[in-house]
Amino acid sequence: ETGVTQTPRHLVMGMTNKKSLKCEQHLGHNAMYWYKQSAKKPLELMFVYNFKEQTENNSVPSRFSPECPNSSHLFLHLHTLQPEDSALYLCASSQDPGGTEAFFGQGTRLTVV
Amino acid sequence: AQSVTQLGSHVSVSEGALVLLRCNYSSSVPPYLFWYVQYPNQGLQLLLKYTSAATLVKGINGFEAEFKKSETSFHLTKPSAHMSDAAEYFCAVSDRGSSNTGKLIFGQGTTLQVKP
C-alpha cells in the first residue's frame, strides 16, 4: 500500500463536464497539497491545506475547487475546464507545514477535450 | 523568498559514468533542500534531503548530494550511472520563510539520459 493514493490515474473529460480527483494519505500527515505538472513547465503549487484548513491558493482559477473533509482526504473538483488544463495533477502530504519532506501520489493524468 | 535553479534541462551520460546534476538555491533562511526523481507517468519519489545536519547527504539508489553554503549549491551525484537511473530529477527547497507553509518550491527539472 502506497502512502499517498490518487484516483483515478487517468481521466478524459469534456469542457462541460464535472469531475473530481481524489487523494488519500495513510501516513498520518497534517498537511496536504495539490500540484499541477504541465509539459515543459515547472511543478506549480495550487493549494495547501494544513489541519484541514486551506492556507494557500496560488491564484488558481475558480474552475478548480479543492475540498479537504479531513486530514487524510483531499479532493479537487473540476468543472468547465479548458484544454490548457490538461496536465498531471499530483497530490502530496507532509507531516507538518514546517518544512519536512513531502510524499507524493502517482498523479492523475487529466486530458480535457 | 526561496527559489531553486537547476542548470541544464537535459544531461546525458554513458552507463557507468559519473552523474552530476546541478542545483543552486536562494533562501533568506537556512534552507531545507530535497532531490526528487520522477519516472514516466509516475509521481515524485524522494531521493534525499538536507535539513541542516551533515552537509554530505546520502540517499537511495546510490545518490548523494553535498550542501555548500558558500556556493549556495546542492548538486546531486552518483559515481556510476545505471540504465535504470534514466528519469527526471527535481531539486526543491522548502518554504521556511515568514509564511512557513512547508510547501516545496521546485526547480525546472533535469532529464537524465543514460546511454548504453
Coordinates of N, CA and C in Angstrom, one line a residue:
Chain A
E1 N 0.9 -1.2 0.0 CA 0.0 0.0 0.0 C 0.9 1.2 0.0
T2 N 0.7 2.1 -1.0 CA 1.5 3.3 -1.0 C 1.0 4.3 0.0
G3 N 1.8 5.3 0.4 CA 1.4 6.2 1.4 C 0.4 7.2 0.9
V4 N 0.5 7.6 -0.3 CA -0.5 8.6 -0.9 C -1.1 8.0 -2.2
T5 N -2.4 7.9 -2.2 CA -3.1 7.2 -3.3 C -4.0 8.2 -4.0
Q6 N -3.8 8.3 -5.3 CA -4.7 9.2 -6.1 C -5.5 8.3 -7.0
T7 N -6.8 8.8 -7.2 CA -7.7 8.1 -8.1 C -8.5 9.2 -8.8
P8 N -8.8 9.0 -10.1 CA -8.3 8.0 -11.0 C -6.9 8.3 -11.4
R9 N -6.2 7.3 -12.0 CA -4.9 7.6 -12.6 C -5.0 8.3 -13.9
H10 N -6.1 8.1 -14.7 CA -6.2 8.8 -15.9 C -7.7 9.2 -16.0
L11 N -7.9 10.4 -16.6 CA -9.2 11.0 -16.7 C -9.3 11.8 -18.0
V12 N -10.3 11.5 -18.8 CA -10.5 12.3 -20.0 C -11.9 12.9 -19.8
M13 N -12.0 14.2 -19.9 CA -13.3 14.9 -19.7 C -13.5 16.0 -20.7
G14 N -14.7 16.2 -21.1 CA -15.1 17.3 -21.9 C -15.1 18.6 -21.2
M15 N -15.2 19.7 -21.9 CA -15.1 21.0 -21.3 C -16.3 21.4 -20.4
T16 N -17.4 20.7 -20.7 CA -18.6 21.0 -19.9 C -18.9 20.0 -18.8
N17 N -18.0 19.0 -18.7 CA -18.2 18.0 -17.6 C -17.8 18.5 -16.2
K18 N -18.3 17.8 -15.2 CA -17.8 18.0 -13.8 C -17.2 16.7 -13.4
K19 N -16.0 16.7 -12.8 CA -15.4 15.5 -12.3 C -14.6 15.9 -11.0
S20 N -14.2 14.9 -10.3 CA -13.4 15.1 -9.1 C -12.2 14.2 -9.1
L21 N -11.1 14.7 -8.6 CA -9.9 13.9 -8.3 C -9.9 13.7 -6.8
K22 N -9.4 12.5 -6.5 CA -9.4 12.1 -5.1 C -7.9 11.8 -4.7
C23 N -7.6 12.2 -3.5 CA -6.3 11.9 -2.9 C -6.5 11.4 -1.4
E24 N -5.8 10.3 -1.1 CA -5.9 9.8 0.3 C -4.5 9.5 0.8
Q25 N -4.2 9.9 2.0 CA -2.9 9.6 2.5 C -3.1 8.8 3.8
H26 N -2.2 7.8 3.9 CA -2.3 6.8 5.0 C -1.1 7.0 6.0
L27 N -0.5 8.2 6.0 CA 0.7 8.5 6.7 C 0.5 9.2 8.0
G28 N -0.7 9.6 8.3 CA -1.0 10.4 9.5 C -0.5 11.8 9.4
H29 N -0.3 12.3 8.2 CA 0.2 13.7 8.0 C -0.9 14.7 8.2
N30 N -0.4 15.9 8.4 CA -1.4 17.0 8.7 C -1.5 18.0 7.6
A31 N -0.6 18.0 6.6 CA -0.6 18.9 5.5 C -0.8 18.2 4.2
M32 N -1.6 18.7 3.3 CA -1.8 18.1 2.0 C -1.7 19.2 0.9
Y33 N -1.3 18.8 -0.2 CA -1.1 19.8 -1.3 C -1.6 19.2 -2.7
W34 N -2.0 20.2 -3.5 CA -2.2 19.9 -4.9 C -1.2 20.6 -5.8
Y35 N -0.5 19.8 -6.7 CA 0.4 20.4 -7.6 C -0.1 20.1 -9.0
K36 N 0.2 21.0 -10.0 CA 0.0 20.8 -11.4 C 1.3 20.7 -12.1
Q37 N 1.4 19.6 -12.9 CA 2.6 19.5 -13.7 C 2.3 19.4 -15.2
S38 N 2.6 20.5 -15.9 CA 2.4 20.6 -17.3 C 3.7 20.3 -18.1
A39 N 3.5 19.9 -19.3 CA 4.7 19.7 -20.1 C 5.5 20.9 -20.2
K40 N 6.8 20.8 -20.1 CA 7.8 21.9 -20.3 C 7.7 23.0 -19.2
K41 N 7.0 22.7 -18.2 CA 6.8 23.8 -17.1 C 7.2 23.2 -15.8
P42 N 7.7 24.0 -14.9 CA 8.0 23.5 -13.5 C 6.7 23.1 -12.8
L43 N 6.9 22.3 -11.8 CA 5.7 22.0 -10.9 C 5.1 23.2 -10.3
E44 N 3.8 23.4 -10.4 CA 3.1 24.5 -9.9 C 2.3 24.1 -8.7
L45 N 2.5 24.8 -7.5 CA 1.7 24.5 -6.4 C 0.3 25.2 -6.6
M46 N -0.7 24.5 -6.3 CA -2.1 25.0 -6.5 C -2.7 25.4 -5.1
F47 N -2.8 24.4 -4.2 CA -3.4 24.6 -3.0 C -2.6 23.9 -1.9
V48 N -2.7 24.5 -0.6 CA -2.1 23.9 0.5 C -3.2 23.8 1.6
Y49 N -3.3 22.7 2.3 CA -4.2 22.5 3.4 C -3.4 22.1 4.6
N50 N -3.5 22.7 5.7 CA -2.9 22.4 7.0 C -4.0 22.1 8.0
F51 N -4.0 20.9 8.6 CA -5.1 20.6 9.6 C -6.5 20.9 9.0
K52 N -6.7 20.5 7.8 CA -8.0 20.6 7.1 C -8.3 22.1 6.6
E53 N -7.5 23.0 7.0 CA -7.8 24.4 6.6 C -6.9 24.8 5.4
Q54 N -7.5 25.5 4.5 CA -6.8 25.9 3.3 C -5.9 27.1 3.7
T55 N -4.6 27.0 3.5 CA -3.7 28.1 3.9 C -3.1 28.7 2.7
E56 N -3.3 28.2 1.5 CA -2.8 28.8 0.3 C -3.6 28.5 -0.9
N57 N -3.9 29.5 -1.7 CA -4.5 29.3 -3.0 C -3.6 30.1 -3.9
N58 N -2.9 29.4 -4.8 CA -1.9 30.1 -5.6 C -2.4 30.6 -6.9
S59 N -3.4 31.5 -6.7 CA -4.1 32.2 -7.8 C -4.6 31.2 -8.8
V60 N -5.3 30.2 -8.3 CA -5.8 29.1 -9.2 C -7.2 29.6 -9.6
P61 N -7.6 29.3 -10.9 CA -8.9 29.7 -11.4 C -10.0 29.0 -10.6
S62 N -11.2 29.6 -10.5 CA -12.2 29.0 -9.7 C -12.8 27.8 -10.3
R63 N -12.5 27.4 -11.6 CA -13.0 26.2 -12.1 C -12.3 25.0 -11.4
F64 N -11.3 25.2 -10.6 CA -10.7 24.2 -9.7 C -11.1 24.5 -8.3
S65 N -11.8 23.6 -7.7 CA -12.3 23.8 -6.3 C -11.8 22.7 -5.4
P66 N -10.9 23.0 -4.5 CA -10.5 21.9 -3.6 C -11.4 21.7 -2.4
E67 N -11.3 20.5 -1.8 CA -12.1 20.2 -0.6 C -11.2 19.3 0.2
C68 N -11.2 19.5 1.5 CA -10.4 18.7 2.5 C -11.3 18.4 3.6
P69 N -12.1 17.3 3.6 CA -13.0 17.0 4.6 C -12.4 16.5 5.9
N70 N -11.2 15.9 5.8 CA -10.4 15.5 7.0 C -8.9 15.5 6.6
S71 N -8.1 15.2 7.6 CA -6.6 15.3 7.3 C -6.1 14.2 6.4
S72 N -7.0 13.2 6.1 CA -6.5 12.1 5.3 C -7.0 12.2 3.8
H73 N -7.9 13.0 3.6 CA -8.5 13.1 2.2 C -8.5 14.5 1.7
L74 N -8.2 14.5 0.4 CA -8.2 15.8 -0.3 C -8.8 15.6 -1.7
F75 N -9.7 16.5 -2.1 CA -10.3 16.4 -3.4 C -10.0 17.6 -4.2
L76 N -10.1 17.4 -5.5 CA -10.0 18.6 -6.4 C -11.2 18.4 -7.4
H77 N -12.2 19.3 -7.2 CA -13.4 19.3 -8.1 C -13.1 20.2 -9.3
L78 N -13.5 19.6 -10.4 CA -13.2 20.2 -11.7 C -14.5 20.5 -12.5
H79 N -14.6 21.7 -13.0 CA -15.8 22.0 -13.9 C -15.5 23.1 -14.9
T80 N -16.1 22.9 -16.1 CA -15.8 23.8 -17.2 C -14.4 24.1 -17.4
L81 N -13.6 23.0 -17.5 CA -12.2 23.1 -17.8 C -11.9 23.5 -19.2
Q82 N -10.6 23.9 -19.4 CA -10.1 24.3 -20.7 C -9.1 23.3 -21.2
P83 N -8.8 23.2 -22.5 CA -7.8 22.2 -22.9 C -6.4 22.5 -22.3
E84 N -6.1 23.7 -22.0 CA -4.8 24.0 -21.4 C -4.7 23.5 -19.9
D85 N -5.8 23.1 -19.4 CA -5.8 22.5 -18.0 C -5.3 21.0 -18.1
S86 N -5.2 20.5 -19.2 CA -4.6 19.1 -19.4 C -3.2 19.1 -18.8
A87 N -3.0 18.1 -17.9 CA -1.8 18.1 -17.1 C -1.8 16.8 -16.2
L88 N -0.7 16.6 -15.6 CA -0.6 15.6 -14.5 C -0.8 16.4 -13.2
Y89 N -1.8 15.9 -12.4 CA -2.1 16.6 -11.2 C -1.6 15.7 -10.0
L90 N -0.8 16.2 -9.2 CA -0.1 15.5 -8.2 C -0.6 16.0 -6.8
C91 N -0.9 15.0 -6.0 CA -1.2 15.3 -4.6 C 0.0 14.9 -3.7
A92 N 0.2 15.6 -2.7 CA 1.3 15.3 -1.8 C 0.8 15.6 -0.3
S93 N 1.6 15.0 0.6 CA 1.3 15.2 2.0 C 2.6 15.4 2.7
S94 N 2.6 16.1 3.9 CA 3.8 16.1 4.7 C 3.3 16.1 6.2
Q95 N 4.2 15.8 7.1 CA 3.9 15.6 8.5 C 3.3 16.9 9.0
D96 N 4.0 18.0 8.7 CA 3.5 19.3 9.2 C 4.0 20.4 8.2
P97 N 3.5 21.6 8.4 CA 3.9 22.6 7.4 C 5.3 23.2 7.7
G98 N 6.1 22.6 8.5 CA 7.3 23.2 8.9 C 8.5 22.9 8.1
G99 N 8.4 22.3 7.0 CA 9.5 22.1 6.1 C 10.0 20.7 5.9
T100 N 9.3 19.7 6.4 CA 9.8 18.3 6.2 C 9.4 17.9 4.8
E101 N 9.9 16.7 4.4 CA 9.7 16.3 3.0 C 8.2 16.0 2.8
A102 N 7.8 16.1 1.5 CA 6.5 15.8 1.1 C 6.6 14.4 0.4
F103 N 5.5 13.7 0.5 CA 5.3 12.4 -0.1 C 4.2 12.5 -1.2
F104 N 4.6 12.1 -2.4 CA 3.7 12.3 -3.5 C 2.9 11.0 -3.9
G105 N 1.7 11.3 -4.4 CA 1.0 10.2 -5.1 C 1.5 10.1 -6.5
Q106 N 0.9 9.1 -7.2 CA 1.3 8.8 -8.5 C 0.7 9.7 -9.6
G107 N -0.2 10.5 -9.2 CA -0.8 11.5 -10.0 C -2.0 11.1 -10.8
T108 N -2.8 12.0 -11.3 CA -3.9 11.8 -12.2 C -3.5 12.5 -13.5
R109 N -3.5 11.8 -14.6 CA -3.2 12.3 -15.9 C -4.6 12.8 -16.5
L110 N -4.8 14.1 -16.5 CA -6.0 14.7 -17.0 C -5.9 15.2 -18.4
T111 N -6.9 14.8 -19.2 CA -6.9 15.3 -20.6 C -8.3 16.0 -20.8
V112 N -8.3 17.2 -21.2 CA -9.5 18.0 -21.4 C -9.7 18.1 -22.9
V113 N -10.9 17.6 -23.4 CA -11.1 17.6 -24.8 C -12.3 18.5 -25.2
Chain B
A1 N 12.4 35.3 -0.2 CA 11.7 34.2 -0.8 C 12.7 33.2 -1.3
Q2 N 12.3 31.9 -1.2 CA 13.1 30.9 -1.7 C 13.0 30.6 -3.2
S3 N 14.0 30.1 -3.8 CA 14.0 29.7 -5.2 C 15.0 28.7 -5.5
V4 N 14.9 28.0 -6.6 CA 15.8 26.9 -7.0 C 16.0 27.0 -8.5
T5 N 17.3 26.9 -8.9 CA 17.6 26.8 -10.3 C 18.4 25.6 -10.6
Q6 N 17.9 24.8 -11.5 CA 18.6 23.6 -12.0 C 19.3 24.0 -13.3
L7 N 20.6 23.7 -13.3 CA 21.4 24.1 -14.5 C 21.4 22.9 -15.5
G8 N 20.9 23.1 -16.6 CA 20.8 22.0 -17.6 C 19.5 21.3 -17.6
S9 N 18.7 21.4 -18.6 CA 17.4 20.7 -18.6 C 17.6 19.3 -19.0
H10 N 18.7 19.0 -19.7 CA 19.0 17.6 -20.2 C 20.4 17.3 -19.9
V11 N 20.7 16.1 -19.3 CA 22.0 15.6 -19.1 C 22.1 14.2 -19.6
S12 N 23.1 13.9 -20.4 CA 23.3 12.6 -21.0 C 24.6 12.1 -20.5
V13 N 24.6 10.8 -20.0 CA 25.8 10.2 -19.6 C 25.8 8.7 -20.1
S14 N 27.0 8.2 -20.2 CA 27.1 6.7 -20.5 C 26.9 5.9 -19.3
E15 N 26.5 4.7 -19.5 CA 26.3 3.8 -18.4 C 27.7 3.6 -17.7
G16 N 27.7 3.7 -16.4 CA 29.0 3.5 -15.7 C 29.7 4.8 -15.4
A17 N 29.3 5.9 -16.1 CA 29.9 7.2 -15.9 C 29.3 7.9 -14.7
L18 N 30.1 9.0 -14.3 CA 29.6 9.8 -13.2 C 28.4 10.6 -13.6
V19 N 27.4 10.7 -12.6 CA 26.3 11.5 -12.8 C 26.4 12.8 -11.9
L20 N 26.2 13.9 -12.6 CA 26.3 15.2 -11.8 C 25.1 16.1 -12.3
L21 N 24.2 16.3 -11.4 CA 23.0 17.2 -11.7 C 23.1 18.4 -10.8
R22 N 23.1 19.6 -11.4 CA 23.4 20.8 -10.6 C 22.1 21.5 -10.1
C23 N 22.2 22.0 -8.9 CA 21.1 22.8 -8.3 C 21.7 23.9 -7.5
N24 N 21.2 25.1 -7.7 CA 21.6 26.2 -6.9 C 20.3 26.8 -6.3
Y25 N 20.4 27.3 -5.1 CA 19.2 27.8 -4.4 C 19.4 29.2 -3.9
S26 N 18.3 29.8 -3.6 CA 18.3 31.1 -3.0 C 17.3 31.0 -1.8
S27 N 17.8 31.5 -0.6 CA 17.0 31.4 0.5 C 17.4 32.4 1.6
S28 N 16.4 33.1 2.2 CA 16.7 34.1 3.2 C 16.9 33.5 4.6
V29 N 16.6 32.2 4.7 CA 16.8 31.5 5.9 C 17.5 30.2 5.6
P30 N 18.1 29.6 6.7 CA 18.8 28.3 6.4 C 17.8 27.3 5.7
P31 N 18.2 26.8 4.6 CA 17.3 26.1 3.7 C 17.2 24.6 4.1
Y32 N 16.0 24.0 3.8 CA 15.8 22.6 3.7 C 15.8 22.3 2.2
L33 N 16.6 21.3 1.8 CA 16.7 21.0 0.4 C 16.4 19.6 0.1
F34 N 15.9 19.3 -1.1 CA 15.5 18.0 -1.4 C 15.8 17.7 -2.9
W35 N 16.0 16.4 -3.2 CA 16.1 15.9 -4.5 C 15.0 14.9 -4.7
Y36 N 14.2 15.0 -5.7 CA 13.2 14.0 -6.1 C 13.5 13.5 -7.5
V37 N 13.0 12.2 -7.7 CA 13.1 11.6 -9.0 C 11.7 11.3 -9.5
Q38 N 11.5 11.4 -10.8 CA 10.2 11.1 -11.4 C 10.4 10.2 -12.6
Y39 N 9.8 9.0 -12.5 CA 9.8 8.2 -13.7 C 8.6 8.5 -14.5
P40 N 8.6 8.1 -15.8 CA 7.4 8.5 -16.7 C 6.1 8.0 -16.1
N41 N 5.2 9.0 -16.1 CA 3.8 8.8 -15.7 C 3.7 8.3 -14.2
Q42 N 4.7 8.8 -13.4 CA 4.7 8.4 -12.0 C 4.7 9.7 -11.2
G43 N 4.5 9.6 -9.9 CA 4.7 10.7 -9.0 C 6.1 10.9 -8.7
L44 N 6.4 11.8 -7.7 CA 7.8 12.1 -7.4 C 8.2 11.3 -6.2
Q45 N 9.4 10.8 -6.2 CA 9.9 9.9 -5.1 C 11.1 10.6 -4.5
L46 N 11.1 10.7 -3.2 CA 12.2 11.4 -2.5 C 13.5 10.6 -2.7
L47 N 14.6 11.3 -3.1 CA 15.9 10.6 -3.2 C 16.7 10.9 -1.9
L48 N 16.7 12.2 -1.5 CA 17.5 12.5 -0.3 C 17.0 13.9 0.1
K49 N 17.5 14.3 1.3 CA 17.1 15.6 1.9 C 18.2 16.1 2.7
Y50 N 18.3 17.4 2.8 CA 19.2 18.1 3.7 C 18.4 19.0 4.6
T51 N 18.6 18.8 5.9 CA 17.8 19.6 6.9 C 18.7 20.1 8.0
S52 N 19.9 20.6 7.6 CA 20.9 21.3 8.5 C 21.7 20.4 9.3
A53 N 21.8 19.1 9.0 CA 22.6 18.2 9.7 C 23.9 18.1 8.9
A54 N 24.4 16.9 8.6 CA 25.6 16.7 7.8 C 25.4 17.3 6.4
T55 N 26.5 17.9 6.0 CA 26.4 18.6 4.7 C 26.5 17.6 3.5
L56 N 27.0 16.4 3.7 CA 27.0 15.4 2.7 C 25.9 14.4 3.0
V57 N 24.9 14.4 2.1 CA 23.7 13.6 2.4 C 23.7 12.4 1.4
K58 N 23.5 11.2 2.0 CA 23.3 10.0 1.2 C 21.9 9.7 1.0
G59 N 21.5 9.3 -0.2 CA 20.1 8.9 -0.5 C 20.0 7.5 -1.0
I60 N 18.9 7.3 -1.6 CA 18.6 5.9 -2.1 C 19.3 5.8 -3.5
N61 N 19.4 4.5 -3.9 CA 19.9 4.2 -5.3 C 21.3 4.7 -5.5
G62 N 22.1 4.9 -4.5 CA 23.5 5.3 -4.6 C 23.7 6.8 -4.9
F63 N 22.7 7.6 -4.8 CA 22.8 9.0 -5.0 C 23.3 9.7 -3.7
E64 N 24.0 10.8 -3.9 CA 24.3 11.7 -2.7 C 24.4 13.1 -3.2
A65 N 24.3 14.0 -2.2 CA 24.4 15.4 -2.6 C 25.1 16.1 -1.4
E66 N 25.8 17.2 -1.8 CA 26.5 18.0 -0.8 C 26.0 19.4 -0.8
F67 N 25.7 19.8 0.4 CA 25.2 21.2 0.7 C 26.5 22.1 0.8
K68 N 26.6 23.1 0.0 CA 27.7 24.0 0.1 C 27.1 25.4 0.2
K69 N 27.1 25.9 1.4 CA 26.5 27.2 1.7 C 27.3 28.3 0.9
S70 N 28.6 28.3 0.9 CA 29.3 29.3 0.2 C 29.0 29.4 -1.3
E71 N 28.6 28.3 -1.9 CA 28.3 28.3 -3.3 C 26.8 28.3 -3.5
T72 N 26.0 28.3 -2.4 CA 24.5 28.1 -2.5 C 24.1 27.0 -3.5
S73 N 24.8 25.9 -3.3 CA 24.6 24.8 -4.2 C 24.2 23.5 -3.4
F74 N 23.6 22.6 -4.2 CA 23.2 21.3 -3.6 C 23.1 20.3 -4.8
H75 N 24.3 20.1 -5.3 CA 24.4 19.2 -6.5 C 24.2 17.7 -6.2
L76 N 23.6 17.0 -7.1 CA 23.3 15.6 -6.9 C 24.4 14.8 -7.7
T77 N 24.9 13.8 -7.1 CA 25.9 12.9 -7.8 C 25.7 11.5 -7.6
K78 N 26.2 10.7 -8.5 CA 26.2 9.2 -8.4 C 27.5 8.8 -9.1
P79 N 28.3 8.0 -8.5 CA 29.6 7.6 -9.1 C 29.4 6.9 -10.4
S80 N 28.4 6.0 -10.5 CA 28.3 5.1 -11.7 C 26.9 5.0 -12.1
A81 N 26.6 5.6 -13.3 CA 25.2 5.6 -13.8 C 24.7 4.2 -14.2
H82 N 23.5 4.0 -13.9 CA 22.8 2.7 -14.4 C 21.7 3.1 -15.3
M83 N 21.4 2.2 -16.2 CA 20.3 2.4 -17.2 C 19.0 2.8 -16.4
S84 N 18.8 2.2 -15.3 CA 17.5 2.5 -14.5 C 17.5 3.9 -13.9
D85 N 18.6 4.6 -14.0 CA 18.6 6.0 -13.5 C 18.0 7.0 -14.4
A86 N 17.7 6.6 -15.6 CA 17.1 7.5 -16.6 C 15.7 7.9 -16.1
A87 N 15.6 9.2 -15.9 CA 14.4 9.8 -15.3 C 14.5 11.3 -15.3
E88 N 13.5 11.9 -14.7 CA 13.6 13.4 -14.5 C 13.8 13.6 -13.0
Y89 N 14.7 14.6 -12.7 CA 15.2 14.8 -11.4 C 14.8 16.3 -11.0
F90 N 14.3 16.4 -9.8 CA 13.9 17.8 -9.4 C 14.6 18.1 -8.1
C91 N 15.1 19.3 -8.0 CA 15.6 19.9 -6.8 C 14.5 20.8 -6.2
A92 N 14.4 20.8 -4.9 CA 13.4 21.6 -4.3 C 13.9 22.2 -3.0
V93 N 13.4 23.3 -2.6 CA 13.6 24.0 -1.4 C 12.3 24.2 -0.6
S94 N 12.4 24.0 0.7 CA 11.1 24.1 1.5 C 10.9 25.6 1.9
D95 N 9.7 26.0 1.8 CA 9.3 27.4 2.2 C 9.4 27.5 3.7
R96 N 10.5 28.0 4.2 CA 10.6 28.1 5.7 C 10.7 29.6 6.1
G97 N 10.3 30.4 5.2 CA 10.4 31.9 5.4 C 9.2 32.3 6.3
S98 N 8.8 33.5 6.2 CA 7.8 34.1 7.1 C 6.4 33.3 7.0
S99 N 6.1 32.9 5.8 CA 4.9 32.1 5.6 C 4.9 30.7 6.2
N100 N 6.1 30.1 6.0 CA 6.4 28.8 6.6 C 5.2 27.8 6.4
T101 N 4.8 27.7 5.1 CA 3.8 26.8 4.8 C 4.3 25.4 4.6
G102 N 5.6 25.2 4.5 CA 6.1 23.9 4.3 C 6.0 23.5 2.8
K103 N 5.5 24.3 2.0 CA 5.4 23.9 0.6 C 6.8 23.8 0.0
L104 N 6.9 23.0 -1.0 CA 8.1 22.8 -1.8 C 8.1 23.7 -3.0
I105 N 9.2 24.4 -3.2 CA 9.5 25.2 -4.4 C 10.4 24.4 -5.3
F106 N 10.0 24.1 -6.5 CA 10.8 23.2 -7.3 C 11.5 23.9 -8.4
G107 N 12.7 23.3 -8.8 CA 13.3 23.7 -10.0 C 12.6 23.2 -11.2
Q108 N 13.2 23.5 -12.3 CA 12.6 23.2 -13.6 C 12.7 21.7 -14.0
G109 N 13.6 21.0 -13.3 CA 13.8 19.6 -13.6 C 14.9 19.4 -14.6
T110 N 15.6 18.3 -14.4 CA 16.6 17.9 -15.3 C 16.4 16.4 -15.8
T111 N 16.3 16.2 -17.1 CA 16.1 14.9 -17.6 C 17.4 14.2 -17.8
L112 N 17.6 13.1 -17.1 CA 18.8 12.3 -17.2 C 18.7 11.2 -18.2
Q113 N 19.5 11.2 -19.2 CA 19.5 10.1 -20.2 C 20.8 9.3 -20.0
V114 N 20.6 8.0 -19.9 CA 21.8 7.1 -19.8 C 21.9 6.2 -21.0
K115 N 23.1 6.3 -21.6 CA 23.3 5.6 -22.9 C 24.1 4.3 -22.6
P116 N 23.7 3.3 -23.3 CA 24.4 2.0 -23.1 C 25.9 2.1 -23.5

